[in-house]
């Protein structure tokens, strides 16, 4: 019972990522490291959508906020803060969490909105913020900010820049830490409360829980995770642009998570890796077919297989079928 | 004075075309509870139908007739293969139609390439109207859009088919027990809603950039119109399209388009958040 | 105020919807630990009564006291916090949660101030959880998703959830709706246990006569928004007024 | 037999059957009253016949055709008229629009409401252009019955038509319906708790208990006189 198939497969997936550097050259490894960052981003959506049932069409708002804050700090655009990367990541996480908190207050406070209204409002918020970012000179307007320094060691050594391998393991460690944190949270009574909200919000409220507060906290946490991913991404990618904060990336992450399996955290990561990998590997012409295929796959999954490609095989939850 | 007339005419033409797209969305939602995120791509298909037929020598006005038929048939396929399977799961309709919109967009990119296609203005020249020279084709757009919107309204409220559609919206099970083939009504409604989007795209095609991304540009304002006006009501659609389209046009005349868009979207978000039942029901 | 031993006192409750009188000067008293069944034809006001008791509707006139305190006019959350809990006709379980989680959740709600912090830190008392699972007869199905349980098991699970919220007065609205005969018998036994083993006060609305008989408790018969008769199963059955109102012979 | 039901099982929740192996046959022109206490499956049976609920097992044949699990519109077009519990008129429609809905669903009936429904219930003519939701319960019931009859059904199913309506109007409706049915050879299947209406519209009474039919009474006088029968199936 202890080593059921999903546990074995989850371990195998982790092991595969851990051993990947053995088989990949430096360039491919840095690509994979970026994919893992997307995986952290996917975790943030999987948590809020799959666990709490809030379908957010604007998740890139938080990712982009993190990326921009990281860029601004490490480029020295906020001189009174210094240019520390650690501080940059910390602020990226907190700022994105703060944005999520404010947006969450707006969405869930009072009578709140749900379902289609929530989806359209978050979608519009992403569009608005993308346009606004493109028109804000301080953050580089449409061109964004270039030359974001790559990840460094916080302690002095000869070459302070992290090697490809080090970067990879750093991102892997962050991914693993976030994953286990969220997994643990879903196993606590608070996680049960979140699942109950997803299952039947009205009745959960009737039991006497402060549902608004719980949703707000989950949204805040999800925003922080997305912001952390955004911060890491800015340093890896070297530049930030309004696309990172907008509508297109918001809906893309939705597809990764749905294709992987919205209900299972690790499945969402696998979905992000698979879809992005396909997009990156294939040439432009074939790539269009790949996007068409993912669009169609997304439809099929929504219609007949809501657990996604990996949702079943990576499901670690303790419940069993009759 | 001239500028006021000009802005007024622009606003009016934008509101009317937006209304055409919005009407299709509202009928589909009211009838089937389907939130159709692929509506913008159906609009795009209308424009591409015109582009394709025009390129093979078909006169513009024939293309305009063909567009709703082609897009209506596409709608029929979409209903059969996708929509039918997600009835009763409103959130999944959002996701499934979103996937559909991506798939249609990619298909267009694969077939026509990512670049914009230009469509020649079929009625060049301008007409002097209340002291301003106004592009003649824009007036044609207004006339067509107004006529179609009116026709839709008449069909829903005055025809026997409309009576059956309203019966299904109001009580699906009872309508069925009176002999209404609800399955066929669903198909027909989705096809007609799609055709409305298609004809709107066809009518607008000479005036806008016809490219694979054009759908979203119309989807979001149309959606905001639906939610601002109130789901499930044709009057609400008129109010919504009037609010969104009117504000956008008037603001765009006074500031950068992007700034106007930000203001309109924020306004719409506020209305949706604080009057979720829409302006029509909210203030009645 | 006179000192009263009653847990619930419904005093002259009237509820009108427009011109329709759903409750017409209804009176009802329940002692602590009592099991009572309410019978009545469709539209006699039973469900409206429950809606008034839980605060979903405000009565047009009259008062409801709970432990001597007037609760009519208070909202549903305030009333549920005072210890009145209701089971709906449709099972109110959480289908995506396991049986065990379904019970743990109301237990957590019953603990004082369920905040994020306390919820993350404190797991519900495992002994009580096991006891409630055993009560529902679901000990060996604790890890199954509630949606995978049989219909009767879902009903039992929901009764256990009612116990877990630690309410004193339980309102059961047609607990046997949609159940087979065998399931009906087991749920009647379970409801009897609510009073006999756990000391709860229980008010049941029901149509199914076999079930009412199995409950073996005092019965109150309602018609047109008021109480028309009361007594044991046999007494009520032979009451001519009751027979008449059930058959709808126009007076 | 115009309606033949064999071993029908149906329910709302998976794994729990409200109807359990029910058999029923109705001959053409018969007036059948279905009686029983609340919750015994009467409405479930009606909904299964008209196709609003898919049975999990068994067969329903109507006029020789298998209509088990057929869509509601197919049952309606086959000749089953339905007056559901609670009437379910279209409240926002006018009275006339409601009546037109009785015609539109069936091919070949035209779109114009003929005069005869208005002659049977003149109040409907008077209120023709009013919103149906504004009428009293009794008037709405008259409307619902006429709406069903306009579809020219061979079998009319009525689910508790007397519910919430004052006795004198119930009586009027019963007489009008009986006369119409006799004249047109209509078959009636009536679910009812009001014995007054049952005696008007029932030639035979069937008693239902726990999802199946347990007794048939052909001598309708027994309903008035046999206290033991009433006590067994109807009284509390």
Short mmCIF file of N, CA and C in Angstrom, two decimals, chain C residues 9 35 44 79 85 121 124 128 134 142 147 198 208:
data_model
loop_
_atom_site.label_atom_id
_atom_site.label_comp_id
_atom_site.label_asym_id
_atom_site.label_seq_id
_atom_site.Cartn_x
_atom_site.Cartn_y
_atom_site.Cartn_z
N UNK C 9 -39.28 26.77 21.60
CA UNK C 9 -40.68 27.16 21.73
C UNK C 9 -41.06 27.99 20.51
N UNK C 35 -37.52 13.48 20.59
CA UNK C 35 -37.59 13.18 19.16
C UNK C 35 -39.03 13.38 18.73
N UNK C 44 -48.40 22.08 3.38
CA UNK C 44 -49.03 22.42 4.65
C UNK C 44 -48.16 23.35 5.47
N UNK C 79 -27.98 31.69 13.88
CA UNK C 79 -28.79 30.61 14.47
C UNK C 79 -28.00 29.31 14.52
N UNK C 85 -29.12 22.86 13.73
CA UNK C 85 -28.52 22.43 12.49
C UNK C 85 -29.55 21.68 11.67
N UNK C 121 -2.66 24.06 12.05
CA UNK C 121 -1.93 23.42 13.16
C UNK C 121 -2.66 22.23 13.76
N UNK C 124 -8.27 17.38 13.77
CA UNK C 124 -9.41 17.05 14.61
C UNK C 124 -9.12 15.81 15.47
N UNK C 128 -12.70 11.02 18.45
CA UNK C 128 -14.07 11.44 18.15
C UNK C 128 -14.40 11.16 16.68
N UNK C 134 -17.79 5.38 13.08
CA UNK C 134 -18.38 4.13 13.53
C UNK C 134 -19.90 4.28 13.65
N UNK C 142 -13.71 4.96 5.44
CA UNK C 142 -13.31 6.31 5.83
C UNK C 142 -12.57 7.04 4.71
N UNK C 147 -18.61 10.74 -2.96
CA UNK C 147 -19.39 10.54 -4.19
C UNK C 147 -19.45 9.05 -4.56
N UNK C 198 -26.95 10.13 22.11
CA UNK C 198 -26.21 11.39 22.10
C UNK C 198 -26.98 12.54 22.74
N UNK C 208 -43.13 9.30 4.70
CA UNK C 208 -43.14 7.84 4.62
C UNK C 208 -43.64 7.25 5.94
#
